[in-house]
Amino acid sequence: MVNRAQASLEHLYKVFTMPEGQDSKLAQIEQHLSDNLSDFLSQHIVASETPLEKLEAMFDGADLPEQPQFVSEHAESLLSNLVAHSVNTYSPRFIGHMTSALPYFHLSLAKLLVGLNQNPVKIETSKAFTPMERQTIGLMHNLVYRGSEGFYTNYLHSAAHSLGAFCSGGTIANITGLWVARNQALKATGDFPGVESAGLFAAMKHYDYNDLVILCSQRAHYSLSKAMNVLGLGKRNLIAVASDGHTLCPVATQEVGLSEIQKGNKVLAIVGIAGTTETGHIDPLNALADVAQVLDCHFHVDAAWGGATLFSDTHRHLLNGIERADSVTLDPHKQMYVPMGSGMVLFRNPDDSNAVRHHANYILRQGSKDLGSTTLEGSRNGSSMMLYAAIHIFGRQGYQLLIDQSIEKANAFAELIEKHPMFELTTEPTLCILTYRVCPAHLVGESLSEAQMQKLNRLNVRVQKRQRESGRSFVSRTRLKLSQYQGQETSVFRVILANPLTSKEDLIAILDEQALLAQQLDDDHVLSEG
Amino acid sequence: MVNRAQASLEHLYKVFTMPEGQDSKLAQIEQHLSDNLSDFLSQHIVASETPLEKLEAMFDGADLPEQPQFVSEHAESLLSNLVAHSVNTYSPRFIGHMTSALPYFHLSLAKLLVGLNQNPVKIETSKAFTPMERQTIGLMHNLVYRGSEGFYTNYLHSAAHSLGAFCSGGTIANITGLWVARNQALKATGDFPGVESAGLFAAMKHYDYNDLVILCSQRAHYSLSKAMNVLGLGKRNLIAVASDGHTLCPVATQEVGLSEIQKGNKVLAIVGIAGTTETGHIDPLNALADVAQVLDCHFHVDAAWGGATLFSDTHRHLLNGIERADSVTLDPHKQMYVPMGSGMVLFRNPDDSNAVRHHANYILRQGSKDLGSTTLEGSRNGSSMMLYAAIHIFGRQGYQLLIDQSIEKANAFAELIEKHPMFELTTEPTLCILTYRVCPAHLVGESLSEAQMQKLNRLNVRVQKRQRESGRSFVSRTRLKLSQYQGQETSVFRVILANPLTSKEDLIAILDEQALLAQQLDDDHVLSEG
């Protein structure tokens, strides 16, 4: 039987008042994390992947533990059950997702954050965290919109305005941006109290629209479809317009928009993507801003991935036009190297957030500067502190260096792939994302039969899975419809080169491993026969 | 001029690869937090309140820092600007809000969480965090619904089901619960693809309802009104039904519901509150579940505050009927003593979450067990680990002891107030929340003129503010309409006795301070004259 701690008040008070001893398991874990994060992770995370069923067996059943457990005992079990089977996001060879190594200082800040345990929903539970978060939003607003000094003097700490909202991630940010767009399009007028009060059904009747639609590209993030669902707009009213290769075509967007208007529909918004999740492409933001003017609609830019590119004077121009967006989503937990749980929506016009402002009696009183008045979330943690700190510790120039080296690395990797006889670069790097696949040189760009394509797809899926399972490195995979293959579904590897610790040697090792795996797993002989 | 760090790649790599030195400022902060959290907070947080304008001046302007800053230098400025002006949530005399002292082990876990930086949106970026979070949801589901062992065997790790969703807080949980209710009430049928696809306008026409309404009490949390707004239901369609004193009246609820149905409206849901934010009252859940059956509607229980009472065999009965709710909101960052950012919605029926299920190509593939398929949030952090750990370290019995002592303490405080000649207990403690006010004995329960009431209100507001500003202790305040004062607006102090470190001596000291302040601030002579 497990030796359980005693359920006494005395014992319980101890966990609140007595620090863990210096030799305790948790203190050891902390020390190891502080001394050498990479070593901690390599030592505790098992290399080869454990099947999900086995992991589920470790977290099975729903019987609440009756008795307390000693902290150190629980820490041991966390190490062996949970930590051992985590993803090593710090590893320079895990280049398949958008989480990367983090700087060391966030470890300490995380501890400070929990020690303070502020709640920025209102000033009374967060004090300085409120102006700190407002300033952090302002700094990012300035990065995107470059407002005048007077603009920020007027609005940064204004009780009647908000430059944006900090939130847990890009999905909440996108929902918030489109929520504002919806409420503005169906705002109060005359006797009509606005969609926020009357609801969508009454609002649509009042405004006499058949439907509200939003236009975006086929590569838009799934959170937009989620936003359509939750906001009551309906997923089928998110219209995926034809692309110019990989980006949203402004001409087609305007045509579709005008035809929707002719049908009696209202175009609520155009969403431009600045760094698609799958391939990193950036929609032509300036041209789309023009179209939004023609269609008289909201222009939202989802820059969750690519927004941090604005720090780089070298590459900032790729996002030209973003400053014309009505709202912009950013995800600092991606290329700004802050821990998971850091998203943000920004509004060009500081009045816009009033479209979703709300009040309550004991909290968020009228005229207060409580952040909760204009956020989708209520109580939440003060993790904007980590973003505030990161902006100051890296500085604009620091972020520029990080962004620039990521893009350079992606270009270098693309070159390696193109030179390799067993791989095909399927999408060129935009920012630091690229896709490629195992494909022998003699088949690259050829007209492939459906059977050949299926064999290649199967092989690529198997290589990706086996590589992941073996635990030395990780790329993700997706399916793309590529023009060079007449829109056939093509399974590809997807890599994101945002981890500053990833070296050229790492990239060569990843390709070598994949080439070897491809040869081992090529049961269909697609590599030799074609 | 500030000495800036040099913006070089070499310097930047260091923050990712070189731990902070043992003598660094951050290491000192960490050590102090670990050694004595209470001392760290008392030493660094300034006692008397700094006016908001001064805090804003510390976080003014939106000019992005150009150059990097040394970590230690930034840590110094965080201490003096941000930490110094935070709220001391650990203090046993800050009993005005729902954040309390946390146990020490969360400091270490916070650091571990950031070191791992998992993203539970999908298994590929979180591995064991996915089954861990599912089990944690299952444990809480079992606490509320007490399903059979076979039930959890079937559903805990089922790809086609979900017992609930972990999220950043109660607001997102409430929105998610009502989102599910909305999508189920307007689901796909025949040729109609459901509100999730067609949108609310088409759905209302298809189902031929005039309006959708939700019924709740006047004490419902403001997040419900926010949910009405975001879901497109409209805030005016949240109907605040008359109360039985402090709780929702089931008879009135049924009457209002039937009359809405007669008007051609659909009652979407009844929301019962298990622990109102203002006064801690619990709606009659069993009776409301009956009414929900009569009205054929969803029954949601917002147990963000009171849910943890279920751990106590002594007080669990207060929430009888919660097991009949279709969905339940819990906020572990309240009475479960985990850090801010821990909310949850639970579904009695594991099929229900499919009403909001979504898929995408490169992520959340069909048939996957990715948690992101049924959550409102997308990428987020793995803080369910802290809840998992807390459940095991406290055990059910541990939480029972904590809950029971909170309620006992509230009763003891109520007795102190009632005996005190200068105070009036305005609402009895339910769970560990009570309200009271400065009111001389000869006026308690008397029929007060509007002028007298206004004088008393003014005095109470001044006492609360001055006490907060002086920084020794903190109670919050709200305005209630009380039957003993014929529904006149009454300003009251609100206290929440969830901090296990709060002693009887603390409570006496708080009353003493208030009594003294009341005498000092009684410019209207309401204490003497009446």
Short mmCIF file of N, CA and C in Angstrom, two decimals, chain A residues 344-474:
data_model
loop_
_atom_site.label_atom_id
_atom_site.label_comp_id
_atom_site.label_asym_id
_atom_site.label_seq_id
_atom_site.Cartn_x
_atom_site.Cartn_y
_atom_site.Cartn_z
N MET A 344 -3.13 37.66 -28.06
CA MET A 344 -3.49 39.07 -28.01
C MET A 344 -4.27 39.48 -29.26
N VAL A 345 -5.29 40.31 -29.06
CA VAL A 345 -5.92 40.95 -30.20
C VAL A 345 -5.72 42.45 -30.04
N LEU A 346 -5.45 43.13 -31.13
CA LEU A 346 -5.23 44.57 -31.12
C LEU A 346 -6.27 45.24 -32.01
N PHE A 347 -6.66 46.46 -31.63
CA PHE A 347 -7.61 47.22 -32.44
C PHE A 347 -6.98 48.51 -32.91
N ARG A 348 -7.08 48.79 -34.20
CA ARG A 348 -6.53 50.06 -34.69
C ARG A 348 -7.24 51.22 -34.02
N ASN A 349 -8.56 51.10 -33.94
CA ASN A 349 -9.36 52.17 -33.36
C ASN A 349 -9.68 51.85 -31.89
N PRO A 350 -9.20 52.69 -30.97
CA PRO A 350 -9.37 52.39 -29.53
C PRO A 350 -10.83 52.39 -29.07
N ASP A 351 -11.73 52.87 -29.93
CA ASP A 351 -13.15 52.83 -29.61
C ASP A 351 -13.75 51.45 -29.86
N ASP A 352 -13.11 50.68 -30.72
CA ASP A 352 -13.75 49.46 -31.20
C ASP A 352 -14.09 48.48 -30.08
N SER A 353 -13.21 48.41 -29.09
CA SER A 353 -13.45 47.40 -28.05
C SER A 353 -14.70 47.72 -27.25
N ASN A 354 -15.20 48.95 -27.36
CA ASN A 354 -16.44 49.29 -26.66
C ASN A 354 -17.63 48.50 -27.21
N ALA A 355 -17.46 47.92 -28.39
CA ALA A 355 -18.54 47.10 -28.96
C ALA A 355 -18.78 45.85 -28.12
N VAL A 356 -17.84 45.50 -27.26
CA VAL A 356 -18.03 44.31 -26.42
C VAL A 356 -17.87 44.65 -24.93
N ARG A 357 -17.96 45.93 -24.59
CA ARG A 357 -17.76 46.32 -23.19
C ARG A 357 -18.95 45.88 -22.32
N HIS A 358 -18.65 45.45 -21.11
CA HIS A 358 -19.73 45.06 -20.19
C HIS A 358 -19.38 45.47 -18.77
N HIS A 359 -20.41 45.53 -17.95
CA HIS A 359 -20.24 46.00 -16.58
C HIS A 359 -20.95 45.07 -15.60
N ALA A 360 -20.56 45.14 -14.36
CA ALA A 360 -21.25 44.41 -13.31
C ALA A 360 -21.12 45.24 -12.05
N ASN A 361 -21.89 44.86 -11.06
CA ASN A 361 -22.04 45.71 -9.89
C ASN A 361 -20.81 45.68 -8.99
N TYR A 362 -20.42 44.51 -8.58
CA TYR A 362 -19.34 44.41 -7.60
C TYR A 362 -17.98 44.43 -8.28
N ILE A 363 -17.98 44.50 -9.60
CA ILE A 363 -16.75 44.37 -10.37
C ILE A 363 -16.96 45.11 -11.67
N LEU A 364 -15.92 45.61 -12.25
CA LEU A 364 -16.02 46.27 -13.56
C LEU A 364 -17.06 47.39 -13.53
N ARG A 365 -17.01 48.22 -12.49
CA ARG A 365 -17.98 49.30 -12.42
C ARG A 365 -17.80 50.27 -13.60
N GLN A 366 -18.87 50.95 -13.96
CA GLN A 366 -18.81 51.97 -15.02
C GLN A 366 -17.64 52.92 -14.77
N GLY A 367 -16.89 53.21 -15.81
CA GLY A 367 -15.82 54.19 -15.68
C GLY A 367 -14.54 53.62 -15.08
N SER A 368 -14.57 52.37 -14.66
CA SER A 368 -13.36 51.78 -14.10
C SER A 368 -12.42 51.41 -15.23
N LYS A 369 -11.17 51.18 -14.88
CA LYS A 369 -10.20 50.77 -15.89
C LYS A 369 -9.95 49.27 -15.83
N ASP A 370 -10.85 48.54 -15.19
CA ASP A 370 -10.69 47.09 -15.07
C ASP A 370 -10.59 46.45 -16.46
N LEU A 371 -9.56 45.64 -16.64
CA LEU A 371 -9.35 45.02 -17.94
C LEU A 371 -10.48 44.06 -18.31
N GLY A 372 -11.12 43.49 -17.29
CA GLY A 372 -12.19 42.53 -17.55
C GLY A 372 -13.39 43.11 -18.29
N SER A 373 -13.47 44.45 -18.36
CA SER A 373 -14.62 45.06 -19.04
C SER A 373 -14.65 44.76 -20.53
N THR A 374 -13.50 44.48 -21.11
CA THR A 374 -13.49 44.30 -22.57
C THR A 374 -12.80 43.01 -23.01
N THR A 375 -12.61 42.08 -22.09
CA THR A 375 -12.00 40.80 -22.49
C THR A 375 -13.07 39.71 -22.55
N LEU A 376 -12.81 38.72 -23.40
CA LEU A 376 -13.72 37.57 -23.47
C LEU A 376 -13.57 36.73 -22.21
N GLU A 377 -12.34 36.53 -21.77
CA GLU A 377 -12.10 35.80 -20.53
C GLU A 377 -12.47 36.68 -19.34
N GLY A 378 -12.71 36.05 -18.20
CA GLY A 378 -12.91 36.79 -16.96
C GLY A 378 -11.65 36.69 -16.13
N SER A 379 -11.73 36.06 -14.97
CA SER A 379 -10.54 35.84 -14.16
C SER A 379 -9.52 35.05 -14.97
N ARG A 380 -8.28 35.46 -14.89
CA ARG A 380 -7.20 34.78 -15.62
C ARG A 380 -5.91 35.17 -14.94
N ASN A 381 -4.80 34.63 -15.39
CA ASN A 381 -3.56 34.92 -14.67
C ASN A 381 -2.82 36.11 -15.27
N GLY A 382 -1.77 36.53 -14.60
CA GLY A 382 -1.06 37.74 -14.99
C GLY A 382 0.11 37.49 -15.91
N SER A 383 -0.05 36.51 -16.83
CA SER A 383 1.12 36.12 -17.60
C SER A 383 1.56 37.16 -18.62
N SER A 384 0.81 38.25 -18.76
CA SER A 384 1.32 39.34 -19.60
C SER A 384 2.65 39.86 -19.03
N MET A 385 2.90 39.60 -17.74
CA MET A 385 4.19 39.96 -17.14
C MET A 385 5.36 39.33 -17.90
N MET A 386 5.16 38.10 -18.36
CA MET A 386 6.25 37.42 -19.07
C MET A 386 6.52 38.07 -20.42
N LEU A 387 5.47 38.52 -21.04
CA LEU A 387 5.63 39.21 -22.32
C LEU A 387 6.30 40.56 -22.11
N TYR A 388 5.84 41.26 -21.09
CA TYR A 388 6.44 42.55 -20.74
C TYR A 388 7.95 42.39 -20.51
N ALA A 389 8.30 41.38 -19.75
CA ALA A 389 9.71 41.15 -19.45
C ALA A 389 10.48 40.77 -20.72
N ALA A 390 9.90 39.91 -21.54
CA ALA A 390 10.61 39.45 -22.73
C ALA A 390 10.86 40.61 -23.70
N ILE A 391 9.87 41.49 -23.85
CA ILE A 391 10.05 42.63 -24.75
C ILE A 391 11.24 43.48 -24.28
N HIS A 392 11.36 43.64 -22.97
CA HIS A 392 12.46 44.47 -22.46
C HIS A 392 13.79 43.74 -22.51
N ILE A 393 13.78 42.47 -22.22
CA ILE A 393 15.05 41.74 -22.17
C ILE A 393 15.61 41.50 -23.58
N PHE A 394 14.72 41.20 -24.53
CA PHE A 394 15.21 41.02 -25.91
C PHE A 394 15.38 42.37 -26.61
N GLY A 395 14.48 43.29 -26.39
CA GLY A 395 14.50 44.53 -27.15
C GLY A 395 14.12 44.27 -28.60
N ARG A 396 13.79 45.33 -29.31
CA ARG A 396 13.43 45.13 -30.72
C ARG A 396 14.57 44.49 -31.49
N GLN A 397 15.78 44.94 -31.21
CA GLN A 397 16.92 44.42 -31.96
C GLN A 397 17.15 42.94 -31.68
N GLY A 398 16.92 42.56 -30.44
CA GLY A 398 17.08 41.14 -30.10
C GLY A 398 16.10 40.28 -30.88
N TYR A 399 14.84 40.71 -30.89
CA TYR A 399 13.84 39.95 -31.67
C TYR A 399 14.19 39.96 -33.15
N GLN A 400 14.69 41.08 -33.63
CA GLN A 400 15.08 41.13 -35.05
C GLN A 400 16.12 40.06 -35.36
N LEU A 401 17.11 39.95 -34.50
CA LEU A 401 18.15 38.94 -34.73
C LEU A 401 17.56 37.54 -34.73
N LEU A 402 16.65 37.28 -33.78
CA LEU A 402 16.06 35.95 -33.71
C LEU A 402 15.22 35.65 -34.94
N ILE A 403 14.41 36.61 -35.36
CA ILE A 403 13.56 36.42 -36.55
C ILE A 403 14.44 36.22 -37.79
N ASP A 404 15.44 37.06 -37.93
CA ASP A 404 16.28 36.98 -39.13
C ASP A 404 17.01 35.63 -39.22
N GLN A 405 17.53 35.18 -38.07
CA GLN A 405 18.27 33.91 -38.15
C GLN A 405 17.33 32.74 -38.42
N SER A 406 16.07 32.82 -37.95
CA SER A 406 15.11 31.75 -38.25
C SER A 406 14.86 31.67 -39.76
N ILE A 407 14.68 32.82 -40.37
CA ILE A 407 14.38 32.84 -41.81
C ILE A 407 15.59 32.38 -42.61
N GLU A 408 16.77 32.84 -42.19
CA GLU A 408 17.99 32.38 -42.87
C GLU A 408 18.15 30.87 -42.77
N LYS A 409 17.84 30.35 -41.60
CA LYS A 409 17.97 28.91 -41.39
C LYS A 409 16.99 28.14 -42.27
N ALA A 410 15.79 28.68 -42.41
CA ALA A 410 14.80 28.03 -43.26
C ALA A 410 15.27 28.02 -44.71
N ASN A 411 15.87 29.12 -45.14
CA ASN A 411 16.39 29.15 -46.51
C ASN A 411 17.53 28.16 -46.70
N ALA A 412 18.38 28.06 -45.69
CA ALA A 412 19.49 27.12 -45.78
C ALA A 412 18.97 25.68 -45.82
N PHE A 413 17.94 25.42 -45.03
CA PHE A 413 17.37 24.07 -45.01
C PHE A 413 16.72 23.76 -46.35
N ALA A 414 16.04 24.74 -46.92
CA ALA A 414 15.41 24.54 -48.22
C ALA A 414 16.45 24.16 -49.26
N GLU A 415 17.60 24.79 -49.17
CA GLU A 415 18.68 24.50 -50.10
C GLU A 415 19.17 23.05 -49.93
N LEU A 416 19.32 22.65 -48.66
CA LEU A 416 19.73 21.27 -48.38
C LEU A 416 18.75 20.27 -48.99
N ILE A 417 17.47 20.57 -48.84
CA ILE A 417 16.43 19.66 -49.33
C ILE A 417 16.47 19.60 -50.86
N GLU A 418 16.61 20.76 -51.46
CA GLU A 418 16.59 20.78 -52.92
C GLU A 418 17.77 20.03 -53.53
N LYS A 419 18.88 20.07 -52.83
CA LYS A 419 20.07 19.39 -53.35
C LYS A 419 20.02 17.89 -53.11
N HIS A 420 19.15 17.45 -52.21
CA HIS A 420 19.15 16.05 -51.80
C HIS A 420 18.36 15.22 -52.81
N PRO A 421 18.91 14.11 -53.26
CA PRO A 421 18.23 13.33 -54.30
C PRO A 421 16.94 12.64 -53.84
N MET A 422 16.73 12.58 -52.53
CA MET A 422 15.55 11.84 -52.07
C MET A 422 14.40 12.73 -51.61
N PHE A 423 14.62 14.05 -51.64
CA PHE A 423 13.58 14.94 -51.10
C PHE A 423 13.12 15.96 -52.11
N GLU A 424 11.90 16.41 -51.91
CA GLU A 424 11.33 17.47 -52.74
C GLU A 424 10.83 18.59 -51.83
N LEU A 425 11.24 19.78 -52.13
CA LEU A 425 10.72 20.94 -51.41
C LEU A 425 9.32 21.23 -51.98
N THR A 426 8.28 21.07 -51.15
CA THR A 426 6.92 21.22 -51.69
C THR A 426 6.40 22.65 -51.57
N THR A 427 6.77 23.36 -50.50
CA THR A 427 6.54 24.81 -50.48
C THR A 427 7.81 25.50 -50.01
N GLU A 428 8.16 26.55 -50.72
CA GLU A 428 9.33 27.37 -50.36
C GLU A 428 9.14 27.96 -48.97
N PRO A 429 10.22 28.24 -48.27
CA PRO A 429 10.03 28.88 -46.97
C PRO A 429 9.47 30.29 -47.11
N THR A 430 8.41 30.57 -46.36
CA THR A 430 8.02 31.97 -46.15
C THR A 430 8.18 32.12 -44.66
N LEU A 431 8.78 33.17 -44.24
CA LEU A 431 9.18 33.24 -42.84
C LEU A 431 9.98 31.96 -42.58
N CYS A 432 9.80 31.29 -41.46
CA CYS A 432 10.67 30.14 -41.21
C CYS A 432 9.94 28.81 -41.30
N ILE A 433 8.84 28.77 -42.05
CA ILE A 433 8.10 27.52 -42.24
C ILE A 433 8.27 27.03 -43.66
N LEU A 434 8.53 25.74 -43.80
CA LEU A 434 8.56 25.16 -45.14
C LEU A 434 7.98 23.76 -45.07
N THR A 435 7.59 23.22 -46.23
CA THR A 435 7.16 21.83 -46.28
C THR A 435 7.98 21.10 -47.35
N TYR A 436 8.16 19.82 -47.14
CA TYR A 436 8.89 19.00 -48.11
C TYR A 436 8.42 17.57 -47.95
N ARG A 437 8.93 16.71 -48.80
CA ARG A 437 8.55 15.31 -48.65
C ARG A 437 9.63 14.42 -49.23
N VAL A 438 9.55 13.17 -48.89
CA VAL A 438 10.39 12.17 -49.54
C VAL A 438 9.84 12.00 -50.95
N CYS A 439 10.68 12.21 -51.93
CA CYS A 439 10.25 12.02 -53.32
C CYS A 439 11.52 11.91 -54.16
N PRO A 440 11.75 10.78 -54.80
CA PRO A 440 13.00 10.62 -55.55
C PRO A 440 13.07 11.63 -56.70
N ALA A 441 14.28 12.06 -56.98
CA ALA A 441 14.51 13.14 -57.95
C ALA A 441 13.77 12.92 -59.28
N HIS A 442 13.72 11.68 -59.73
CA HIS A 442 13.12 11.46 -61.06
C HIS A 442 11.61 11.64 -61.07
N LEU A 443 10.99 11.75 -59.88
CA LEU A 443 9.55 11.96 -59.85
C LEU A 443 9.14 13.40 -59.56
N VAL A 444 10.12 14.20 -59.11
CA VAL A 444 9.79 15.57 -58.69
C VAL A 444 9.23 16.36 -59.86
N GLY A 445 8.04 16.91 -59.66
CA GLY A 445 7.44 17.77 -60.68
C GLY A 445 6.85 17.01 -61.85
N GLU A 446 6.97 15.66 -61.84
CA GLU A 446 6.38 14.88 -62.93
C GLU A 446 4.87 14.77 -62.73
N SER A 447 4.20 14.40 -63.78
CA SER A 447 2.78 14.13 -63.66
C SER A 447 2.63 12.73 -63.07
N LEU A 448 2.14 12.69 -61.84
CA LEU A 448 2.11 11.41 -61.12
C LEU A 448 0.71 10.80 -61.19
N SER A 449 0.69 9.48 -61.37
CA SER A 449 -0.59 8.78 -61.34
C SER A 449 -1.13 8.81 -59.91
N GLU A 450 -2.42 8.57 -59.80
CA GLU A 450 -3.01 8.54 -58.47
C GLU A 450 -2.33 7.47 -57.62
N ALA A 451 -2.02 6.36 -58.24
CA ALA A 451 -1.38 5.26 -57.51
C ALA A 451 -0.01 5.67 -56.99
N GLN A 452 0.75 6.33 -57.86
CA GLN A 452 2.08 6.80 -57.44
C GLN A 452 1.97 7.78 -56.28
N MET A 453 1.03 8.71 -56.42
CA MET A 453 0.86 9.71 -55.38
C MET A 453 0.49 9.04 -54.06
N GLN A 454 -0.38 8.06 -54.14
CA GLN A 454 -0.79 7.38 -52.91
C GLN A 454 0.37 6.63 -52.27
N LYS A 455 1.19 6.03 -53.09
CA LYS A 455 2.36 5.34 -52.54
C LYS A 455 3.31 6.32 -51.86
N LEU A 456 3.53 7.44 -52.51
CA LEU A 456 4.39 8.46 -51.91
C LEU A 456 3.79 8.99 -50.61
N ASN A 457 2.50 9.24 -50.64
CA ASN A 457 1.84 9.74 -49.43
C ASN A 457 2.00 8.75 -48.28
N ARG A 458 1.76 7.47 -48.60
CA ARG A 458 1.85 6.44 -47.56
C ARG A 458 3.27 6.40 -46.99
N LEU A 459 4.24 6.46 -47.87
CA LEU A 459 5.63 6.41 -47.41
C LEU A 459 5.95 7.60 -46.51
N ASN A 460 5.51 8.79 -46.91
CA ASN A 460 5.82 9.98 -46.11
C ASN A 460 5.15 9.93 -44.73
N VAL A 461 3.93 9.43 -44.71
CA VAL A 461 3.25 9.31 -43.42
C VAL A 461 4.01 8.33 -42.53
N ARG A 462 4.44 7.22 -43.13
CA ARG A 462 5.15 6.21 -42.32
C ARG A 462 6.48 6.75 -41.81
N VAL A 463 7.18 7.47 -42.64
CA VAL A 463 8.47 8.03 -42.21
C VAL A 463 8.25 9.02 -41.05
N GLN A 464 7.25 9.88 -41.21
CA GLN A 464 7.00 10.87 -40.15
C GLN A 464 6.65 10.19 -38.84
N LYS A 465 5.80 9.19 -38.91
CA LYS A 465 5.39 8.50 -37.68
C LYS A 465 6.56 7.77 -37.03
N ARG A 466 7.31 7.05 -37.84
CA ARG A 466 8.42 6.27 -37.28
C ARG A 466 9.47 7.20 -36.66
N GLN A 467 9.73 8.31 -37.33
CA GLN A 467 10.70 9.27 -36.79
C GLN A 467 10.23 9.81 -35.45
N ARG A 468 8.95 10.14 -35.38
CA ARG A 468 8.39 10.66 -34.13
C ARG A 468 8.52 9.61 -33.03
N GLU A 469 8.15 8.37 -33.38
CA GLU A 469 8.17 7.31 -32.37
C GLU A 469 9.58 7.03 -31.85
N SER A 470 10.57 7.16 -32.74
CA SER A 470 11.93 6.82 -32.32
C SER A 470 12.48 7.91 -31.40
N GLY A 471 11.90 9.10 -31.44
CA GLY A 471 12.14 10.09 -30.39
C GLY A 471 13.43 10.89 -30.50
N ARG A 472 14.17 10.74 -31.58
CA ARG A 472 15.38 11.56 -31.71
C ARG A 472 15.06 12.92 -32.31
N SER A 473 14.06 12.94 -33.18
CA SER A 473 13.70 14.21 -33.80
C SER A 473 12.23 14.17 -34.21
N PHE A 474 11.70 15.32 -34.56
CA PHE A 474 10.27 15.38 -34.87
C PHE A 474 9.98 16.47 -35.89
#
